[in-house]
N, CA, C and O atoms as a printed pandas DataFrame, in Angstrom:
     atom_number atom_name residue_name chain_id  residue_number  x_coord  y_coord  z_coord
0              1         N          MET        A               1    5.729   -5.182   93.810
1              2        CA          MET        A               1    5.967   -3.740   93.550
2              3         C          MET        A               1    7.217   -3.564   92.762
3              4         O          MET        A               1    8.310   -3.940   93.183
4              5         N          ASN        A               2    7.029   -2.962   91.562
5              6        CA          ASN        A               2    8.252   -2.755   90.870
6              7         C          ASN        A               2    8.957   -1.582   91.129
7              8         O          ASN        A               2    8.262   -0.717   91.660
8              9         N          ALA        A               3   10.310   -1.230   90.888
9             10        CA          ALA        A               3   11.073   -0.281   91.102
10            11         C          ALA        A               3   10.359    1.075   90.845
11            12         O          ALA        A               3   10.257    1.931   91.724
12            13         N          ALA        A               4    9.867    1.219   89.574
13            14        CA          ALA        A               4    9.227    2.600   89.242
14            15         C          ALA        A               4    8.086    2.911   90.168
15            16         O          ALA        A               4    7.977    4.059   90.599
16            17         N          LYS        A               5    7.164    1.907   90.530
17            18        CA          LYS        A               5    6.099    2.345   91.533
18            19         C          LYS        A               5    6.544    2.608   92.840
19            20         O          LYS        A               5    5.861    3.379   93.515
20            21         N          SER        A               6    7.622    2.084   93.358
21            22        CA          SER        A               6    8.156    2.297   94.563
22            23         C          SER        A               6    8.841    3.683   94.723
23            24         O          SER        A               6    9.041    4.173   95.835
24            25         N          LEU        A               7    9.169    4.253   93.633
25            26        CA          LEU        A               7   10.000    5.533   93.717
26            27         C          LEU        A               7    8.883    6.616   93.639
27            28         O          LEU        A               7    9.214    7.727   94.055
28            29         N          ILE        A               8    7.662    6.476   93.192
29            30        CA          ILE        A               8    6.711    7.496   93.095
30            31         C          ILE        A               8    5.964    7.795   94.419
31            32         O          ILE        A               8    5.111    7.051   94.903
32            33         N          GLY        A               9    6.396    9.016   94.971
33            34        CA          GLY        A               9    5.991    9.532   96.025
34            35         C          GLY        A               9    4.731   10.346   95.845
35            36         O          GLY        A               9    4.751   11.262   95.023
36            37         N          ALA        A              10    3.553   10.074   96.594
37            38        CA          ALA        A              10    2.403   10.737   96.218
38            39         C          ALA        A              10    2.344   12.290   96.851
39            40         O          ALA        A              10    1.926   12.495   97.990
40            41         N          LEU        A              11    2.788   13.288   96.018
41            42        CA          LEU        A              11    2.836   14.559   96.383
42            43         C          LEU        A              11    1.523   15.376   95.970
43            44         O          LEU        A              11    1.115   16.376   96.560
44            45         N          ALA        A              12    0.936   14.778   94.859
45            46        CA          ALA        A              12   -0.335   15.349   94.245
46            47         C          ALA        A              12   -1.129   14.448   93.757
47            48         O          ALA        A              12   -0.544   13.681   92.991
48            49         N          LEU        A              13   -2.367   14.216   93.918
49            50        CA          LEU        A              13   -3.466   13.548   93.337
50            51         C          LEU        A              13   -4.685   14.235   92.915
51            52         O          LEU        A              13   -5.435   14.763   93.736
52            53         N          VAL        A              14   -4.920   14.243   91.538
53            54        CA          VAL        A              14   -6.009   15.331   90.970
54            55         C          VAL        A              14   -6.738   14.426   90.257
55            56         O          VAL        A              14   -6.208   13.392   89.851
56            57         N          CYS        A              15   -8.070   14.721   90.018
57            58        CA          CYS        A              15   -9.094   14.230   89.233
58            59         C          CYS        A              15   -9.488   15.338   88.386
59            60         O          CYS        A              15   -9.621   16.468   88.856
60            61         N          LEU        A              16   -9.714   15.027   86.949
61            62        CA          LEU        A              16  -10.159   15.958   86.058
62            63         C          LEU        A              16  -11.808   16.342   86.473
63            64         O          LEU        A              16  -12.631   15.444   86.650
64            65         N          ALA        A              17  -12.103   17.580   86.581
65            66        CA          ALA        A              17  -13.262   17.883   87.143
66            67         C          ALA        A              17  -14.415   17.764   86.104
67            68         O          ALA        A              17  -15.472   17.171   86.318
68            69         N          SER        A              18  -14.087   18.386   84.984
69            70        CA          SER        A              18  -15.141   18.254   83.970
70            71         C          SER        A              18  -14.629   17.710   82.574
71            72         O          SER        A              18  -13.884   18.354   81.835
72            73         N          PRO        A              19  -15.128   16.424   82.299
73            74        CA          PRO        A              19  -14.783   15.661   81.106
74            75         C          PRO        A              19  -14.770   16.503   79.916
75            76         O          PRO        A              19  -15.689   17.301   79.729
76            77         N          GLY        A              20  -13.795   16.388   79.093
77            78        CA          GLY        A              20  -13.767   16.936   77.736
78            79         C          GLY        A              20  -13.501   18.321   77.691
79            80         O          GLY        A              20  -13.606   18.933   76.628
80            81         N          GLU        A              21  -13.137   18.923   78.836
81            82        CA          GLU        A              21  -12.708   20.499   78.834
82            83         C          GLU        A              21  -11.508   20.746   78.197
83            84         O          GLU        A              21  -11.295   21.914   77.872
84            85         N          ALA        A              22  -10.693   19.925   77.949
85            86        CA          ALA        A              22   -9.302   20.013   77.824
86            87         C          ALA        A              22   -8.610   20.751   76.362
87            88         O          ALA        A              22   -8.253   21.929   76.389
88            89         N          LEU        A              23   -8.504   20.070   75.360
89            90        CA          LEU        A              23   -7.473   20.554   74.388
90            91         C          LEU        A              23   -8.192   21.766   73.577
91            92         O          LEU        A              23   -9.412   21.856   73.433
92            93         N          ASP        A              24   -7.222   22.693   73.066
93            94        CA          ASP        A              24   -7.547   23.657   72.374
94            95         C          ASP        A              24   -7.672   23.155   70.834
95            96         O          ASP        A              24   -7.235   22.046   70.524
96            97         N          GLY        A              25   -8.286   24.012   69.880
97            98        CA          GLY        A              25   -8.516   23.556   68.576
98            99         C          GLY        A              25   -7.168   23.197   67.723
99           100         O          GLY        A              25   -7.220   22.304   66.877
100          101         N          ASP        A              26   -6.100   23.835   67.942
101          102        CA          ASP        A              26   -4.783   23.569   67.296
102          103         C          ASP        A              26   -4.233   22.270   67.915
103          104         O          ASP        A              26   -3.801   21.474   67.081
104          105         N          THR        A              27   -4.172   21.961   68.968
105          106        CA          THR        A              27   -3.588   20.842   69.712
106          107         C          THR        A              27   -4.502   19.788   69.102
107          108         O          THR        A              27   -3.934   18.954   68.396
108          109         N          ARG        A              28   -5.825   19.680   69.252
109          110        CA          ARG        A              28   -6.724   18.787   68.732
110          111         C          ARG        A              28   -6.583   18.353   67.186
111          112         O          ARG        A              28   -6.631   17.178   66.823
112          113         N          ARG        A              29   -6.416   19.371   66.385
113          114        CA          ARG        A              29   -6.141   19.419   65.060
114          115         C          ARG        A              29   -4.905   18.490   64.787
115          116         O          ARG        A              29   -4.983   17.478   64.091
116          117         N          GLN        A              30   -3.709   18.945   65.424
117          118        CA          GLN        A              30   -2.439   18.216   65.567
118          119         C          GLN        A              30   -2.591   16.784   65.854
119          120         O          GLN        A              30   -2.008   15.918   65.202
120          121         N          LEU        A              31   -3.391   16.540   66.852
121          122        CA          LEU        A              31   -3.555   14.936   67.291
122          123         C          LEU        A              31   -4.184   14.284   66.296
123          124         O          LEU        A              31   -3.753   13.181   65.960
124          125         N          MET        A              32   -5.141   14.763   65.748
125          126        CA          MET        A              32   -6.047   14.068   64.724
126          127         C          MET        A              32   -5.276   13.682   63.432
127          128         O          MET        A              32   -5.806   12.939   62.605
128          129         N          GLU        A              33   -4.054   14.171   63.258
129          130        CA          GLU        A              33   -3.162   13.863   62.208
130          131         C          GLU        A              33   -2.271   12.532   62.485
131          132         O          GLU        A              33   -1.800   11.882   61.553
132          133         N          LEU        A              34   -2.088   12.198   63.799
133          134        CA          LEU        A              34   -1.374   10.973   64.253
134          135         C          LEU        A              34   -2.053    9.863   64.204
135          136         O          LEU        A              34   -3.277    9.887   64.339
136          137         N          ALA        A              35   -1.420    8.792   64.018
137          138        CA          ALA        A              35   -2.072    7.314   64.145
138          139         C          ALA        A              35   -2.804    7.267   65.461
139          140         O          ALA        A              35   -2.532    8.064   66.359
140          141         N          PRO        A              36   -3.724    6.345   65.581
141          142        CA          PRO        A              36   -4.578    6.313   66.659
142          143         C          PRO        A              36   -3.868    6.084   67.983
143          144         O          PRO        A              36   -4.210    6.648   69.022
144          145         N          GLN        A              37   -2.736    5.117   67.877
145          146        CA          GLN        A              37   -1.983    4.810   69.036
146          147         C          GLN        A              37   -1.163    6.071   69.501
147          148         O          GLN        A              37   -1.167    6.405   70.685
148          149         N          ALA        A              38   -0.523    6.700   68.629
149          150        CA          ALA        A              38    0.168    7.757   68.927
150          151         C          ALA        A              38   -0.498    8.816   69.541
151          152         O          ALA        A              38   -0.057    9.421   70.519
152          153         N          ARG        A              39   -1.934    9.131   68.778
153          154        CA          ARG        A              39   -2.710   10.074   69.169
154          155         C          ARG        A              39   -3.107    9.879   70.584
155          156         O          ARG        A              39   -3.093   10.855   71.335
156          157         N          LEU        A              40   -3.471    8.672   71.033
157          158        CA          LEU        A              40   -3.785    8.357   72.339
158          159         C          LEU        A              40   -2.927    8.766   73.398
159          160         O          LEU        A              40   -3.337    9.411   74.363
160          161         N          GLU        A              41   -1.474    8.327   73.207
161          162        CA          GLU        A              41   -0.185    8.771   74.165
162          163         C          GLU        A              41   -0.170   10.078   74.198
163          164         O          GLU        A              41   -0.218   10.633   75.297
164          165         N          GLN        A              42   -0.097   10.880   72.942
165          166        CA          GLN        A              42    0.118   12.290   73.075
166          167         C          GLN        A              42   -1.121   13.110   73.633
167          168         O          GLN        A              42   -0.917   14.211   74.145
168          169         N          ALA        A              43   -2.361   12.604   73.545
169          170        CA          ALA        A              43   -3.368   13.262   74.286
170          171         C          ALA        A              43   -3.139   13.191   75.707
171          172         O          ALA        A              43   -3.173   14.198   76.414
172          173         N          TYR        A              44   -2.917   12.086   76.129
173          174        CA          TYR        A              44   -2.682   11.787   77.694
174          175         C          TYR        A              44   -1.441   12.604   78.204
175          176         O          TYR        A              44   -1.547   13.201   79.275
176          177         N          ASP        A              45   -0.353   12.655   77.542
177          178        CA          ASP        A              45    0.852   13.453   77.939
178          179         C          ASP        A              45    0.324   14.919   77.892
179          180         O          ASP        A              45    0.430   15.627   78.894
180          181         N          THR        A              46   -0.186   15.339   76.860
181          182        CA          THR        A              46   -0.605   16.787   76.784
182          183         C          THR        A              46   -1.456   17.165   77.934
183          184         O          THR        A              46   -1.242   18.178   78.601
184          185         N          GLU        A              47   -2.464   16.302   78.166
185          186        CA          GLU        A              47   -3.584   16.693   79.244
186          187         C          GLU        A              47   -2.886   16.537   80.717
187          188         O          GLU        A              47   -3.213   17.314   81.615
188          189         N          ALA        A              48   -1.901   15.493   80.943
189          190        CA          ALA        A              48   -1.183   15.614   82.205
190          191         C          ALA        A              48   -0.303   16.848   82.463
191          192         O          ALA        A              48   -0.057   17.239   83.604
192          193         N          MET        A              49    0.166   17.452   81.332
193          194        CA          MET        A              49    0.982   18.545   81.267
194          195         C          MET        A              49    0.220   19.615   81.624
195          196         O          MET        A              49    0.618   20.390   82.494
196          197         N          ARG        A              50   -1.025   19.789   80.961
197          198        CA          ARG        A              50   -1.865   20.897   81.221
198          199         C          ARG        A              50   -2.445   21.072   82.563
199          200         O          ARG        A              50   -2.546   22.172   83.106
200          201         N          HIS        A              51   -2.881   19.789   83.161
201          202        CA          HIS        A              51   -3.249   19.812   84.417
202          203         C          HIS        A              51   -2.193   20.137   85.541
203          204         O          HIS        A              51   -2.533   20.832   86.498
204          205         N          ILE        A              52   -1.079   19.703   85.445
205          206        CA          ILE        A              52    0.058   20.010   86.314
206          207         C          ILE        A              52    0.136   21.582   86.224
207          208         O          ILE        A              52    0.287   22.201   87.277
208          209         N          ASN        A              53    0.050   22.204   85.138
209          210        CA          ASN        A              53    0.413   23.610   85.054
210          211         C          ASN        A              53   -0.723   24.438   85.622
211          212         O          ASN        A              53   -0.444   25.474   86.226
212          213         N          LYS        A              54   -2.011   24.051   85.471
213          214        CA          LYS        A              54   -2.943   24.763   86.051
214          215         C          LYS        A              54   -3.440   24.509   87.466
215          216         O          LYS        A              54   -4.092   25.392   88.022
216          217         N          ASP        A              55   -3.152   23.246   88.149
217          218        CA          ASP        A              55   -3.364   22.829   89.481
218          219         C          ASP        A              55   -2.428   23.800   90.465
219          220         O          ASP        A              55   -1.409   24.407   90.137
220          221         N          LYS        A              56   -2.976   23.768   91.558
221          222        CA          LYS        A              56   -2.133   24.430   92.592
222          223         C          LYS        A              56   -0.911   23.646   92.956
223          224         O          LYS        A              56   -1.059   22.654   93.669
224          225         N          ASN        A              57    0.205   23.966   92.565
225          226        CA          ASN        A              57    1.477   23.349   93.117
226          227         C          ASN        A              57    2.465   24.198   92.408
227          228         O          ASN        A              57    2.138   25.068   91.601
228          229         N          PRO        A              58    3.777   23.891   92.762
229          230        CA          PRO        A              58    5.011   24.814   92.371
230          231         C          PRO        A              58    5.585   24.566   90.980
231          232         O          PRO        A              58    6.520   25.211   90.506
232          233         N          TYR        A              59    4.890   23.495   90.324
233          234        CA          TYR        A              59    5.524   23.139   88.906
234          235         C          TYR        A              59    4.914   23.801   87.657
235          236         O          TYR        A              59    3.750   24.175   87.510
236          237         N          THR        A              60    5.937   23.869   86.789
237          238        CA          THR        A              60    5.530   24.554   85.554
238          239         C          THR        A              60    6.035   23.459   84.446
239          240         O          THR        A              60    7.159   23.526   83.951
240          241         N          ALA        A              61    5.166   22.533   84.140
241          242        CA          ALA        A              61    5.564   21.408   83.243
242          243         C          ALA        A              61    5.711   21.677   81.748
243          244         O          ALA        A              61    4.713   22.101   81.167
244          245         N          ASP        A              62    6.715   21.504   81.128
245          246        CA          ASP        A              62    6.969   21.711   79.628
246          247         C          ASP        A              62    7.228   20.510   78.879
247          248         O          ASP        A              62    7.439   20.545   77.667
248          249         N          LYS        A              63    7.220   19.361   79.608
249          250        CA          LYS        A              63    7.322   18.065   78.818
250          251         C          LYS        A              63    6.809   17.013   79.610
251          252         O          LYS        A              63    6.906   17.198   80.823
252          253         N          VAL        A              64    6.268   15.917   79.222
253          254        CA          VAL        A              64    5.948   14.881   79.818
254          255         C          VAL        A              64    6.160   13.574   78.922
255          256         O          VAL        A              64    5.723   13.413   77.783
256          257         N          ILE        A              65    6.920   12.674   79.673
257          258        CA          ILE        A              65    7.115   11.363   78.944
258          259         C          ILE        A              65    6.552   10.136   79.639
259          260         O          ILE        A              65    6.887    9.850   80.788
260          261         N          ALA        A              66    5.567    9.309   78.826
261          262        CA          ALA        A              66    5.040    8.422   79.390
262          263         C          ALA        A              66    5.675    7.105   79.795
263          264         O          ALA        A              66    5.069    6.307   80.510
264          265         N          TYR        A              67    6.923    6.877   79.325
265          266        CA          TYR        A              67    7.527    5.485   79.441
266          267         C          TYR        A              67    8.940    5.497   79.727
267          268         O          TYR        A              67    9.691    4.719   79.137
268          269         N          THR        A              68    9.409    6.405   80.678
269          270        CA          THR        A              68   10.690    6.483   81.109
270          271         C          THR        A              68   11.251    5.531   82.023
271          272         O          THR        A              68   12.391    5.088   81.887
272          273         N          PHE        A              69   10.380    5.168   83.061
273          274        CA          PHE        A              69   10.724    4.176   84.049
274          275         C          PHE        A              69   10.067    2.869   83.809
275          276         O          PHE        A              69   10.566    1.824   84.224
276          277         N          GLU        A              70    8.991    2.909   83.167
277          278        CA          GLU        A              70    8.097    1.814   83.014
278          279         C          GLU        A              70    7.148    1.916   81.634
279          280         O          GLU        A              70    6.583    2.987   81.411
280          281         N          ASP        A              71    6.997    0.909   80.809
281          282        CA          ASP        A              71    6.192    1.179   79.674
282          283         C          ASP        A              71    4.713    1.415   80.243
283          284         O          ASP        A              71    4.266    0.809   81.216
284          285         N          PRO        A              72    4.056    2.320   79.548
285          286        CA          PRO        A              72    2.668    2.428   79.988
286          287         C          PRO        A              72    1.773    1.358   79.466
287          288         O          PRO        A              72    2.031    0.792   78.403
288          289         N          VAL        A              73    0.673    1.051   80.224
289          290        CA          VAL        A              73   -0.313   -0.013   79.715
290          291         C          VAL        A              73   -1.480    0.815   79.032
291          292         O          VAL        A              73   -2.070    1.715   79.631
292          293         N          LEU        A              74   -1.766    0.437   77.725
293          294        CA          LEU        A              74   -2.529    1.079   76.942
294          295         C          LEU        A              74   -3.770    0.183   76.741
295          296         O          LEU        A              74   -3.580   -0.987   76.410
296          297         N          HIS        A              75   -4.936    0.610   76.904
297          298        CA          HIS        A              75   -6.256    0.091   76.596
298          299         C          HIS        A              75   -7.000    0.731   75.506
299          300         O          HIS        A              75   -6.493    1.721   74.979
300          301         N          HIS        A              76   -8.154    0.292   75.091
301          302        CA          HIS        A              76   -8.616    0.905   73.870
302          303         C          HIS        A              76   -8.877    2.485   73.997
303          304         O          HIS        A              76   -8.692    3.193   73.008
304          305         N          ASP        A              77   -9.266    2.985   75.096
305          306        CA          ASP        A              77   -9.432    4.315   75.277
306          307         C          ASP        A              77   -8.698    4.989   76.508
307          308         O          ASP        A              77   -8.942    6.133   76.893
308          309         N          ALA        A              78   -7.838    4.199   77.031
309          310        CA          ALA        A              78   -7.253    4.566   78.236
310          311         C          ALA        A              78   -5.717    4.224   78.531
311          312         O          ALA        A              78   -5.209    3.332   77.852
312          313         N          ILE        A              79   -5.137    4.712   79.260
313          314        CA          ILE        A              79   -3.619    4.578   79.523
314          315         C          ILE        A              79   -3.381    4.542   81.158
315          316         O          ILE        A              79   -3.969    5.356   81.870
316          317         N          ILE        A              80   -2.616    3.696   81.632
317          318        CA          ILE        A              80   -1.935    3.466   82.972
318          319         C          ILE        A              80   -0.526    3.877   82.788
319          320         O          ILE        A              80    0.196    3.106   82.155
320          321         N          ALA        A              81   -0.002    5.036   83.273
321          322        CA          ALA        A              81    1.519    5.351   82.889
322          323         C          ALA        A              81    2.193    5.420   84.443
323          324         O          ALA        A              81    2.343    6.511   84.993
324          325         N          PRO        A              82    2.560    4.226   85.058
325          326        CA          PRO        A              82    3.218    4.432   86.317
326          327         C          PRO        A              82    4.623    4.849   86.373
327          328         O          PRO        A              82    5.179    5.150   87.429
328          329         N          GLY        A              83    5.247    4.866   85.108
329          330        CA          GLY        A              83    6.644    5.179   85.094
330          331         C          GLY        A              83    6.929    6.394   84.293
331          332         O          GLY        A              83    7.967    6.414   83.631
332          333         N          ALA        A              84    6.142    7.385   84.279
333          334        CA          ALA        A              84    6.299    8.599   83.511
334          335         C          ALA        A              84    7.111    9.621   84.296
335          336         O          ALA        A              84    7.334    9.426   85.491
336          337         N          VAL        A              85    7.518   10.599   83.725
337          338        CA          VAL        A              85    8.156   11.916   84.141
338          339         C          VAL        A              85    7.731   13.097   83.447
339          340         O          VAL        A              85    7.268   13.108   82.307
340          341         N          PHE        A              86    7.917   14.119   84.211
341          342        CA          PHE        A              86    7.791   15.443   83.422
342          343         C          PHE        A              86    8.759   16.372   83.993
343          344         O          PHE        A              86    9.120   16.328   85.169
344          345         N          ARG        A              87    9.206   17.284   83.054
345          346        CA          ARG        A              87   10.140   18.263   83.423
346          347         C          ARG        A              87    9.436   19.511   83.859
347          348         O          ARG        A              87    8.334   19.803   83.396
348          349         N          SER        A              88   10.043   20.234   84.723
349          350        CA          SER        A              88    9.545   21.573   85.342
350          351         C          SER        A              88   10.663   22.483   85.866
351          352         O          SER        A              88   11.245   22.198   86.913
352          353         N          LYS        A              89   11.013   23.723   85.054
353          354        CA          LYS        A              89   11.929   24.572   85.539
354          355         C          LYS        A              89   13.298   24.002   85.353
355          356         O          LYS        A              89   14.215   24.407   86.067
356          357         N          GLY        A              90   13.491   23.104   84.458
357          358        CA          GLY        A              90   14.819   22.551   84.060
358          359         C          GLY        A              90   15.102   21.242   85.106
359          360         O          GLY        A              90   16.216   20.720   85.122
360          361         N          ASP        A              91   14.170   20.828   85.845
361          362        CA          ASP        A              91   14.375   19.504   86.346
362          363         C          ASP        A              91   13.327   18.585   86.149
363          364         O          ASP        A              91   12.211   19.009   85.847
364          365         N          TRP        A              92   13.563   17.268   86.294
365          366        CA          TRP        A              92   12.708   16.147   86.026
366          367         C          TRP        A              92   12.000   15.530   87.279
367          368         O          TRP        A              92   12.592   15.507   88.358
368          369         N          TYR        A              93   10.919   15.105   87.158
369          370        CA          TYR        A              93   10.089   14.533   88.460
370          371         C          TYR        A              93    9.590   13.276   87.903
371          372         O          TYR        A              93    9.359   13.068   86.712
372          373         N          HIS        A              94    9.430   12.369   88.979
373          374        CA          HIS        A              94    8.591   11.106   88.688
374          375         C          HIS        A              94    7.029   11.451   88.454
375          376         O          HIS        A              94    6.587   12.427   89.059
376          377         N          LEU        A              95    6.326   10.850   87.771
377          378        CA          LEU        A              95    5.045   10.951   87.388
378          379         C          LEU        A              95    4.323    9.700   87.192
379          380         O          LEU        A              95    4.789    8.805   86.487
380          381         N          SER        A              96    3.126    9.601   87.832
381          382        CA          SER        A              96    2.258    8.307   87.587
382          383         C          SER        A              96    0.957    9.136   87.203
383          384         O          SER        A              96    0.567   10.159   87.766
384          385         N          TYR        A              97    0.352    8.471   86.104
385          386        CA          TYR        A              97   -0.935    8.790   85.853
386          387         C          TYR        A              97   -1.887    7.923   85.067
387          388         O          TYR        A              97   -1.425    7.104   84.273
388          389         N          GLN        A              98   -2.997    8.033   85.214
389          390        CA          GLN        A              98   -4.311    7.191   84.612
390          391         C          GLN        A              98   -4.967    8.250   83.754
391          392         O          GLN        A              98   -5.013    9.436   84.081
392          393         N          CYS        A              99   -5.452    7.772   82.678
393          394        CA          CYS        A              99   -6.237    8.760   81.944
394          395         C          CYS        A              99   -6.984    7.906   80.981
395          396         O          CYS        A              99   -6.627    6.779   80.640
396          397         N          SER        A             100   -8.149    8.589   80.531
397          398        CA          SER        A             100   -9.266    7.836   79.614
398          399         C          SER        A             100   -9.645    8.919   78.657
399          400         O          SER        A             100   -9.598   10.086   79.047
400          401         N          THR        A             101  -10.014    8.636   77.444
401          402        CA          THR        A             101  -10.455    9.455   76.395
402          403         C          THR        A             101  -11.679    8.881   75.822
403          404         O          THR        A             101  -12.055    7.740   76.093
404          405         N          GLY        A             102  -12.359    9.757   74.950
405          406        CA          GLY        A             102  -13.352    9.249   74.118
406          407         C          GLY        A             102  -12.999    8.379   72.973
407          408         O          GLY        A             102  -11.786    8.170   72.951
408          409         N          PRO        A             103  -13.631    7.817   72.041
409          410        CA          PRO        A             103  -13.321    7.008   70.954
410          411         C          PRO        A             103  -12.461    7.589   69.928
411          412         O          PRO        A             103  -11.821    6.818   69.214
412          413         N          ARG        A             104  -12.360    8.877   69.760
413          414        CA          ARG        A             104  -11.438    9.533   68.797
414          415         C          ARG        A             104  -10.034    9.744   69.505
415          416         O          ARG        A             104   -9.055   10.186   68.905
416          417         N          HIS        A             105  -10.037    9.395   70.791
417          418        CA          HIS        A             105   -8.704    9.670   71.573
418          419         C          HIS        A             105   -8.154   10.965   71.556
419          420         O          HIS        A             105   -6.939   11.149   71.480
420          421         N          VAL        A             106   -9.032   11.927   71.628
421          422        CA          VAL        A             106   -8.620   13.350   71.715
422          423         C          VAL        A             106   -9.471   13.979   72.966
423          424         O          VAL        A             106   -8.908   14.684   73.804
424          425         N          GLU        A             107  -10.645   13.722   73.021
425          426        CA          GLU        A             107  -11.467   14.209   74.279
426          427         C          GLU        A             107  -11.145   13.510   75.449
427          428         O          GLU        A             107  -11.570   12.367   75.619
428          429         N          VAL        A             108  -10.316   14.175   76.419
429          430        CA          VAL        A             108  -10.007   13.404   77.853
430          431         C          VAL        A             108  -11.165   13.385   78.726
431          432         O          VAL        A             108  -11.749   14.453   78.911
432          433         N          GLN        A             109  -11.580   12.332   79.288
433          434        CA          GLN        A             109  -12.702   12.331   80.016
434          435         C          GLN        A             109  -12.270   12.102   81.413
435          436         O          GLN        A             109  -12.973   12.525   82.331
436          437         N          SER        A             110  -11.297   11.539   81.618
437          438        CA          SER        A             110  -10.735   11.467   83.145
438          439         C          SER        A             110   -9.288   11.362   83.322
439          440         O          SER        A             110   -8.630   10.623   82.589
440          441         N          LEU        A             111   -8.778   12.025   84.208
441          442        CA          LEU        A             111   -7.248   11.940   84.598
442          443         C          LEU        A             111   -6.991   12.120   86.015
443          444         O          LEU        A             111   -7.386   13.095   86.655
444          445         N          ASN        A             112   -6.247   11.049   86.536
445          446        CA          ASN        A             112   -5.679   10.988   88.021
446          447         C          ASN        A             112   -4.209   11.063   87.886
447          448         O          ASN        A             112   -3.652   10.347   87.055
448          449         N          TYR        A             113   -3.517   11.894   88.654
449          450        CA          TYR        A             113   -1.962   11.905   88.541
450          451         C          TYR        A             113   -1.599   11.966   89.798
451          452         O          TYR        A             113   -2.328   12.439   90.671
452          453         N          LYS        A             114   -0.312   11.441   90.030
453          454        CA          LYS        A             114    0.590   11.689   91.272
454          455         C          LYS        A             114    1.878   12.102   90.888
455          456         O          LYS        A             114    2.459   11.550   89.954
456          457         N          ILE        A             115    2.423   13.119   91.594
457          458        CA          ILE        A             115    3.587   13.678   91.344
458          459         C          ILE        A             115    4.604   13.080   92.231
459          460         O          ILE        A             115    4.279   12.876   93.401
460          461         N          GLY        A             116    5.876   12.748   91.805
461          462        CA          GLY        A             116    6.826   12.100   92.723
462          463         C          GLY        A             116    7.975   12.707   92.956
463          464         O          GLY        A             116    7.976   13.937   92.893
464          465         N          ASP        A             117    9.007   12.120   93.223
465          466        CA          ASP        A             117   10.198   12.706   93.822
466          467         C          ASP        A             117   10.992   13.426   92.656
467          468         O          ASP        A             117   10.632   13.042   91.544
468          469         N          LYS        A             118   11.925   14.322   92.658
469          470        CA          LYS        A             118   12.733   14.935   91.620
470          471         C          LYS        A             118   13.902   13.853   91.171
471          472         O          LYS        A             118   14.614   13.259   91.981
472          473         N          ILE        A             119   13.958   13.727   89.957
473          474        CA          ILE        A             119   15.129   12.805   89.657
474          475         C          ILE        A             119   16.494   13.440   89.663
475          476         O          ILE        A             119   16.708   14.469   89.022
476          477         N          PRO        A             120   17.308   12.912   90.291
477          478        CA          PRO        A             120   18.750   13.521   90.445
478          479         C          PRO        A             120   19.313   13.638   89.003
479          480         O          PRO        A             120   19.053   12.810   88.130
480          481         N          ARG        A             121   20.092   14.710   88.817
481          482        CA          ARG        A             121   20.777   14.931   87.658
482          483         C          ARG        A             121   21.650   13.803   87.207
483          484         O          ARG        A             121   21.794   13.512   86.020
484          485         N          ALA        A             122   22.226   13.179   88.201
485          486        CA          ALA        A             122   23.197   12.199   87.998
486          487         C          ALA        A             122   22.481   10.900   87.254
487          488         O          ALA        A             122   23.154   10.075   86.635
488          489         N          ALA        A             123   21.221   10.825   87.369
489          490        CA          ALA        A             123   20.379    9.628   86.575
490          491         C          ALA        A             123   19.926   10.062   85.281
491          492         O          ALA        A             123   19.259    9.269   84.617
492          493         N          TRP        A             124   20.198   11.246   84.809
493          494        CA          TRP        A             124   19.349   11.799   83.740
494          495         C          TRP        A             124   20.010   11.002   82.511
495          496         O          TRP        A             124   19.231   10.548   81.674
496          497         N          GLU        A             125   21.161   10.833   82.368
497          498        CA          GLU        A             125   21.787   10.260   81.144
498          499         C          GLU        A             125   21.350    8.806   81.182
499          500         O          GLU        A             125   21.063    8.363   80.069
500          501         N          LYS        A             126   21.237    8.002   82.142
501          502        CA          LYS        A             126   20.690    6.761   82.160
502          503         C          LYS        A             126   19.343    6.581   81.713
503          504         O          LYS        A             126   19.024    5.529   81.159
504          505         N          TYR        A             127   18.502    7.526   81.903
505          506        CA          TYR        A             127   17.145    7.444   81.417
506          507         C          TYR        A             127   16.814    8.407   80.275
507          508         O          TYR        A             127   15.639    8.589   79.956
508          509         N          ASN        A             128   17.675    8.937   79.743
509          510        CA          ASN        A             128   17.762    9.640   78.486
510          511         C          ASN        A             128   16.860   11.027   78.845
511          512         O          ASN        A             128   15.985   11.363   78.047
512          513         N          LEU        A             129   17.054   11.675   79.844
513          514        CA          LEU        A             129   16.483   12.924   80.115
514          515         C          LEU        A             129   17.544   14.014   79.765
515          516         O          LEU        A             129   18.758   13.814   79.768
516          517         N          TYR        A             130   16.889   15.268   79.442
517          518        CA          TYR        A             130   17.748   16.273   79.071
518          519         C          TYR        A             130   17.275   17.563   79.676
519          520         O          TYR        A             130   16.300   17.683   80.418
520          521         N          ASN        A             131   18.102   18.534   79.258
521          522        CA          ASN        A             131   17.796   19.925   79.672
522          523         C          ASN        A             131   16.471   20.387   78.825
523          524         O          ASN        A             131   16.000   21.514   78.980
């Protein structure tokens, strides 16, 4: 087990209830302008942030980064991001997620995520995290 996976404590695990419910028209249009690989990662980050914000928890995510502690594993229409982070109310937290989309890499079909521990401010510079 690598360091990133051992740091992620399971505070929340959520599954997307209804496939394809996700992105609004503006977000979908912006994603379609990206290269397919970038579109895939941005769709997942956006969906993870959206679900953190709508689910019952104390967090208000305004940024998700999939690769802070470990590179995500990308498949054709899916991603596994065990070393992700998200920012909420000025603090950063560990995040692990798995997500899949349809073939255009815009319509999210499933999402599972786990929120982990808060990242100490003393570690922010090392991991390129910011206010």
